[in-house]
């Protein structure tokens, strides 16, 4: 029997939505962002709200949708301490 390979990736990263339509409980936001991504006009965006509401997840889903797996080459993640 082959040994069980454990992923070092945290569960929240492993199952983070990769597309805007997969973001849960934000129907209006998903609708607006989907319409924006379907046009050629993608404005600068600022996400705000309390911790845990999906701001980073939504921004990463947009980057994944626009740039595929090369998104890390064209984006930068900033944290409050940066």
mmCIF file of N, CA and C in Angstrom:
data_model
loop_
_atom_site.group_PDB
_atom_site.id
_atom_site.type_symbol
_atom_site.label_atom_id
_atom_site.label_comp_id
_atom_site.label_asym_id
_atom_site.label_seq_id
_atom_site.Cartn_x
_atom_site.Cartn_y
_atom_site.Cartn_z
ATOM 1 N N UNK A 1 0.846 -1.181 0.000
ATOM 2 C CA UNK A 1 0.000 0.000 0.000
ATOM 3 C C UNK A 1 0.891 1.243 0.000
ATOM 4 N N UNK A 2 0.576 2.203 -0.873
ATOM 5 C CA UNK A 2 1.366 3.430 -0.992
ATOM 6 C C UNK A 2 1.132 4.318 0.223
ATOM 7 N N UNK A 3 2.164 5.033 0.654
ATOM 8 C CA UNK A 3 1.995 5.931 1.799
ATOM 9 C C UNK A 3 1.069 7.093 1.441
ATOM 10 N N UNK A 4 0.328 7.537 2.422
ATOM 11 C CA UNK A 4 -0.587 8.666 2.242
ATOM 12 C C UNK A 4 0.231 9.949 2.170
ATOM 13 N N UNK A 5 0.089 10.674 1.087
ATOM 14 C CA UNK A 5 0.832 11.923 0.907
ATOM 15 C C UNK A 5 0.002 13.058 1.490
ATOM 16 N N UNK A 6 0.560 13.735 2.453
ATOM 17 C CA UNK A 6 -0.120 14.848 3.099
ATOM 18 C C UNK A 6 0.218 16.143 2.371
ATOM 19 N N UNK A 7 -0.783 16.927 2.090
ATOM 20 C CA UNK A 7 -0.555 18.226 1.482
ATOM 21 C C UNK A 7 -0.168 19.219 2.571
ATOM 22 N N UNK A 8 0.805 20.048 2.292
ATOM 23 C CA UNK A 8 1.196 21.072 3.258
ATOM 24 C C UNK A 8 0.366 22.336 3.094
ATOM 25 N N UNK A 9 -0.501 22.338 2.100
ATOM 26 C CA UNK A 9 -1.345 23.499 1.849
ATOM 27 C C UNK A 9 -2.503 23.506 2.849
ATOM 28 N N UNK A 10 -2.770 24.649 3.507
ATOM 29 C CA UNK A 10 -3.892 24.719 4.446
ATOM 30 C C UNK A 10 -5.229 24.461 3.739
ATOM 31 N N UNK A 11 -6.189 23.936 4.483
ATOM 32 C CA UNK A 11 -7.501 23.599 3.946
ATOM 33 C C UNK A 11 -8.155 24.818 3.293
ATOM 34 N N UNK A 12 -8.066 25.975 3.945
ATOM 35 C CA UNK A 12 -8.717 27.173 3.404
ATOM 36 C C UNK A 12 -8.118 27.605 2.077
ATOM 37 N N UNK A 13 -6.841 27.348 1.874
ATOM 38 C CA UNK A 13 -6.217 27.665 0.585
ATOM 39 C C UNK A 13 -6.577 26.621 -0.465
ATOM 40 N N UNK A 14 -6.628 25.371 -0.055
ATOM 41 C CA UNK A 14 -6.927 24.282 -0.981
ATOM 42 C C UNK A 14 -8.317 24.435 -1.597
ATOM 43 N N UNK A 15 -9.287 24.865 -0.799
ATOM 44 C CA UNK A 15 -10.666 24.963 -1.272
ATOM 45 C C UNK A 15 -11.126 26.395 -1.521
ATOM 46 N N UNK A 16 -10.202 27.339 -1.594
ATOM 47 C CA UNK A 16 -10.553 28.733 -1.891
ATOM 48 C C UNK A 16 -11.132 28.807 -3.301
ATOM 49 N N UNK A 17 -12.226 29.559 -3.516
ATOM 50 C CA UNK A 17 -12.799 29.675 -4.865
ATOM 51 C C UNK A 17 -11.781 30.210 -5.862
ATOM 52 N N UNK A 18 -11.772 29.648 -7.057
ATOM 53 C CA UNK A 18 -10.852 30.076 -8.112
ATOM 54 C C UNK A 18 -11.548 30.931 -9.166
ATOM 55 N N UNK A 19 -12.874 30.983 -9.133
ATOM 56 C CA UNK A 19 -13.644 31.797 -10.074
ATOM 57 C C UNK A 19 -14.613 32.666 -9.288
ATOM 58 N N UNK A 20 -14.957 33.793 -9.851
ATOM 59 C CA UNK A 20 -15.863 34.727 -9.175
ATOM 60 C C UNK A 20 -17.209 34.063 -8.904
ATOM 61 N N UNK A 21 -17.707 33.274 -9.843
ATOM 62 C CA UNK A 21 -19.029 32.658 -9.655
ATOM 63 C C UNK A 21 -19.049 31.650 -8.507
ATOM 64 N N UNK A 22 -17.884 31.215 -8.032
ATOM 65 C CA UNK A 22 -17.814 30.267 -6.924
ATOM 66 C C UNK A 22 -17.793 30.940 -5.551
ATOM 67 N N UNK A 23 -17.725 32.269 -5.510
ATOM 68 C CA UNK A 23 -17.748 32.998 -4.242
ATOM 69 C C UNK A 23 -19.156 32.884 -3.662
ATOM 70 N N UNK A 24 -19.252 32.463 -2.411
ATOM 71 C CA UNK A 24 -20.551 32.183 -1.794
ATOM 72 C C UNK A 24 -21.094 33.373 -1.007
ATOM 73 N N UNK A 25 -22.407 33.460 -0.937
ATOM 74 C CA UNK A 25 -23.140 34.410 -0.095
ATOM 75 C C UNK A 25 -22.907 35.871 -0.455
ATOM 76 N N UNK A 26 -22.517 36.143 -1.682
ATOM 77 C CA UNK A 26 -22.306 37.517 -2.143
ATOM 78 C C UNK A 26 -22.927 37.664 -3.531
ATOM 79 N N UNK A 27 -24.203 37.339 -3.654
ATOM 80 C CA UNK A 27 -24.859 37.268 -4.960
ATOM 81 C C UNK A 27 -24.761 38.564 -5.756
ATOM 82 N N UNK A 28 -25.017 39.691 -5.131
ATOM 83 C CA UNK A 28 -24.974 40.976 -5.835
ATOM 84 C C UNK A 28 -23.547 41.302 -6.279
ATOM 85 N N UNK A 29 -22.587 41.063 -5.413
ATOM 86 C CA UNK A 29 -21.180 41.313 -5.745
ATOM 87 C C UNK A 29 -20.750 40.424 -6.902
ATOM 88 N N UNK A 30 -21.120 39.152 -6.854
ATOM 89 C CA UNK A 30 -20.770 38.208 -7.923
ATOM 90 C C UNK A 30 -21.383 38.654 -9.243
ATOM 91 N N UNK A 31 -22.632 39.107 -9.214
ATOM 92 C CA UNK A 31 -23.301 39.555 -10.440
ATOM 93 C C UNK A 31 -22.583 40.759 -11.042
ATOM 94 N N UNK A 32 -22.266 41.745 -10.226
ATOM 95 C CA UNK A 32 -21.592 42.953 -10.712
ATOM 96 C C UNK A 32 -20.199 42.619 -11.242
ATOM 97 N N UNK A 33 -19.454 41.822 -10.506
ATOM 98 C CA UNK A 33 -18.098 41.479 -10.938
ATOM 99 C C UNK A 33 -18.099 40.623 -12.196
ATOM 100 N N UNK A 34 -19.044 39.711 -12.309
ATOM 101 C CA UNK A 34 -19.140 38.883 -13.512
ATOM 102 C C UNK A 34 -19.426 39.747 -14.729
ATOM 103 N N UNK A 35 -20.358 40.693 -14.596
ATOM 104 C CA UNK A 35 -20.654 41.609 -15.703
ATOM 105 C C UNK A 35 -19.437 42.464 -16.047
ATOM 106 N N UNK A 36 -18.709 42.916 -15.048
ATOM 107 C CA UNK A 36 -17.513 43.724 -15.275
ATOM 108 C C UNK A 36 -16.440 42.924 -15.995
ATOM 109 N N UNK A 37 -16.244 41.673 -15.591
ATOM 110 C CA UNK A 37 -15.213 40.843 -16.208
ATOM 111 C C UNK A 37 -15.558 40.454 -17.640
ATOM 112 N N UNK A 38 -16.840 40.433 -17.969
ATOM 113 C CA UNK A 38 -17.253 40.087 -19.334
ATOM 114 C C UNK A 38 -17.031 41.232 -20.311
ATOM 115 N N UNK A 39 -16.907 42.450 -19.804
ATOM 116 C CA UNK A 39 -16.624 43.597 -20.664
ATOM 117 C C UNK A 39 -15.117 43.787 -20.741
ATOM 118 N N UNK A 40 -14.690 44.649 -21.616
ATOM 119 C CA UNK A 40 -13.252 44.925 -21.715
ATOM 120 C C UNK A 40 -12.833 46.039 -20.765
ATOM 121 N N UNK A 41 -13.789 46.635 -20.077
ATOM 122 C CA UNK A 41 -13.501 47.726 -19.156
ATOM 123 C C UNK A 41 -13.480 47.195 -17.726
ATOM 124 N N UNK A 42 -12.300 46.983 -17.195
ATOM 125 C CA UNK A 42 -12.156 46.502 -15.821
ATOM 126 C C UNK A 42 -11.508 47.618 -14.998
ATOM 127 N N UNK A 43 -12.308 48.340 -14.213
ATOM 128 C CA UNK A 43 -11.778 49.485 -13.471
ATOM 129 C C UNK A 43 -10.941 49.045 -12.271
ATOM 130 N N UNK A 44 -10.263 50.016 -11.669
ATOM 131 C CA UNK A 44 -9.577 49.748 -10.405
ATOM 132 C C UNK A 44 -10.649 49.465 -9.363
ATOM 133 N N UNK A 45 -10.373 48.559 -8.456
ATOM 134 C CA UNK A 45 -11.367 48.184 -7.451
ATOM 135 C C UNK A 45 -10.764 48.284 -6.063
ATOM 136 N N UNK A 46 -11.602 48.644 -5.111
ATOM 137 C CA UNK A 46 -11.209 48.707 -3.714
ATOM 138 C C UNK A 46 -12.225 47.896 -2.924
ATOM 139 N N UNK A 47 -11.763 46.873 -2.251
ATOM 140 C CA UNK A 47 -12.642 46.030 -1.444
ATOM 141 C C UNK A 47 -12.490 46.442 0.014
ATOM 142 N N UNK A 48 -13.604 46.593 0.701
ATOM 143 C CA UNK A 48 -13.552 46.958 2.107
ATOM 144 C C UNK A 48 -14.609 46.171 2.860
ATOM 145 N N UNK A 49 -14.423 46.066 4.151
ATOM 146 C CA UNK A 49 -15.363 45.351 5.002
ATOM 147 C C UNK A 49 -14.640 44.705 6.165
ATOM 148 N N UNK A 50 -15.412 44.141 7.079
ATOM 149 C CA UNK A 50 -14.797 43.513 8.248
ATOM 150 C C UNK A 50 -14.024 42.248 7.876
ATOM 151 N N UNK A 51 -13.147 41.808 8.755
ATOM 152 C CA UNK A 51 -12.374 40.589 8.490
ATOM 153 C C UNK A 51 -13.289 39.383 8.264
ATOM 154 N N UNK A 52 -12.878 38.536 7.343
ATOM 155 C CA UNK A 52 -13.605 37.293 7.115
ATOM 156 C C UNK A 52 -14.781 37.376 6.171
ATOM 157 N N UNK A 53 -14.924 38.482 5.450
ATOM 158 C CA UNK A 53 -16.071 38.622 4.549
ATOM 159 C C UNK A 53 -15.762 38.239 3.113
ATOM 160 N N UNK A 54 -14.520 37.854 2.819
ATOM 161 C CA UNK A 54 -14.185 37.359 1.489
ATOM 162 C C UNK A 54 -13.522 38.354 0.558
ATOM 163 N N UNK A 55 -12.965 39.417 1.093
ATOM 164 C CA UNK A 55 -12.323 40.420 0.238
ATOM 165 C C UNK A 55 -11.133 39.835 -0.514
ATOM 166 N N UNK A 56 -10.229 39.201 0.200
ATOM 167 C CA UNK A 56 -9.044 38.620 -0.433
ATOM 168 C C UNK A 56 -9.431 37.486 -1.363
ATOM 169 N N UNK A 57 -10.353 36.649 -0.941
ATOM 170 C CA UNK A 57 -10.803 35.534 -1.777
ATOM 171 C C UNK A 57 -11.398 36.036 -3.081
ATOM 172 N N UNK A 58 -12.209 37.076 -3.016
ATOM 173 C CA UNK A 58 -12.818 37.625 -4.223
ATOM 174 C C UNK A 58 -11.762 38.233 -5.139
ATOM 175 N N UNK A 59 -10.823 38.975 -4.575
ATOM 176 C CA UNK A 59 -9.755 39.569 -5.390
ATOM 177 C C UNK A 59 -8.907 38.491 -6.058
ATOM 178 N N UNK A 60 -8.591 37.428 -5.340
ATOM 179 C CA UNK A 60 -7.812 36.336 -5.926
ATOM 180 C C UNK A 60 -8.610 35.593 -6.994
ATOM 181 N N UNK A 61 -9.916 35.455 -6.792
ATOM 182 C CA UNK A 61 -10.761 34.814 -7.805
ATOM 183 C C UNK A 61 -10.776 35.641 -9.089
ATOM 184 N N UNK A 62 -10.822 36.956 -8.963
ATOM 185 C CA UNK A 62 -10.767 37.834 -10.136
ATOM 186 C C UNK A 62 -9.429 37.656 -10.848
ATOM 187 N N UNK A 63 -8.343 37.647 -10.093
ATOM 188 C CA UNK A 63 -7.011 37.473 -10.691
ATOM 189 C C UNK A 63 -6.894 36.125 -11.386
ATOM 190 N N UNK A 64 -7.396 35.071 -10.751
ATOM 191 C CA UNK A 64 -7.375 33.744 -11.376
ATOM 192 C C UNK A 64 -8.177 33.743 -12.672
ATOM 193 N N UNK A 65 -9.336 34.389 -12.638
ATOM 194 C CA UNK A 65 -10.206 34.398 -13.813
ATOM 195 C C UNK A 65 -9.595 35.204 -14.952
ATOM 196 N N UNK A 66 -8.936 36.303 -14.635
ATOM 197 C CA UNK A 66 -8.343 37.144 -15.672
ATOM 198 C C UNK A 66 -7.039 36.578 -16.225
ATOM 199 N N UNK A 67 -6.193 36.049 -15.336
ATOM 200 C CA UNK A 67 -4.835 35.682 -15.733
ATOM 201 C C UNK A 67 -4.514 34.195 -15.616
ATOM 202 N N UNK A 68 -5.465 33.390 -15.161
ATOM 203 C CA UNK A 68 -5.197 31.963 -14.996
ATOM 204 C C UNK A 68 -4.157 31.738 -13.910
ATOM 205 N N UNK A 69 -3.377 30.697 -14.080
ATOM 206 C CA UNK A 69 -2.397 30.366 -13.049
ATOM 207 C C UNK A 69 -1.160 31.258 -13.086
ATOM 208 N N UNK A 70 -1.082 32.171 -14.036
ATOM 209 C CA UNK A 70 0.031 33.124 -14.066
ATOM 210 C C UNK A 70 -0.284 34.378 -13.253
ATOM 211 N N UNK A 71 -1.410 34.380 -12.540
ATOM 212 C CA UNK A 71 -1.820 35.572 -11.805
ATOM 213 C C UNK A 71 -0.760 36.033 -10.808
ATOM 214 N N UNK A 72 0.009 35.118 -10.263
ATOM 215 C CA UNK A 72 1.004 35.514 -9.263
ATOM 216 C C UNK A 72 2.124 36.360 -9.866
ATOM 217 N N UNK A 73 2.298 36.291 -11.177
ATOM 218 C CA UNK A 73 3.325 37.098 -11.835
ATOM 219 C C UNK A 73 2.852 38.527 -12.097
ATOM 220 N N UNK A 74 1.547 38.741 -12.131
ATOM 221 C CA UNK A 74 1.011 40.062 -12.462
ATOM 222 C C UNK A 74 0.274 40.702 -11.286
ATOM 223 N N UNK A 75 0.374 40.112 -10.106
ATOM 224 C CA UNK A 75 -0.323 40.661 -8.948
ATOM 225 C C UNK A 75 0.602 40.665 -7.738
ATOM 226 N N UNK A 76 0.213 41.425 -6.744
ATOM 227 C CA UNK A 76 0.982 41.490 -5.508
ATOM 228 C C UNK A 76 0.007 41.477 -4.345
ATOM 229 N N UNK A 77 0.293 40.664 -3.355
ATOM 230 C CA UNK A 77 -0.548 40.603 -2.163
ATOM 231 C C UNK A 77 0.063 41.489 -1.092
ATOM 232 N N UNK A 78 -0.732 42.415 -0.601
ATOM 233 C CA UNK A 78 -0.297 43.303 0.475
ATOM 234 C C UNK A 78 -1.127 43.015 1.709
ATOM 235 N N UNK A 79 -0.497 43.082 2.847
ATOM 236 C CA UNK A 79 -1.186 42.875 4.104
ATOM 237 C C UNK A 79 -1.091 44.157 4.916
ATOM 238 N N UNK A 80 -1.906 44.286 5.933
ATOM 239 C CA UNK A 80 -1.937 45.492 6.739
ATOM 240 C C UNK A 80 -0.590 45.895 7.299
ATOM 241 N N UNK A 81 0.282 44.947 7.468
ATOM 242 C CA UNK A 81 1.598 45.241 8.028
ATOM 243 C C UNK A 81 2.578 45.728 6.965
ATOM 244 N N UNK A 82 2.260 45.549 5.686
ATOM 245 C CA UNK A 82 3.187 45.905 4.593
ATOM 246 C C UNK A 82 3.267 47.397 4.404
#
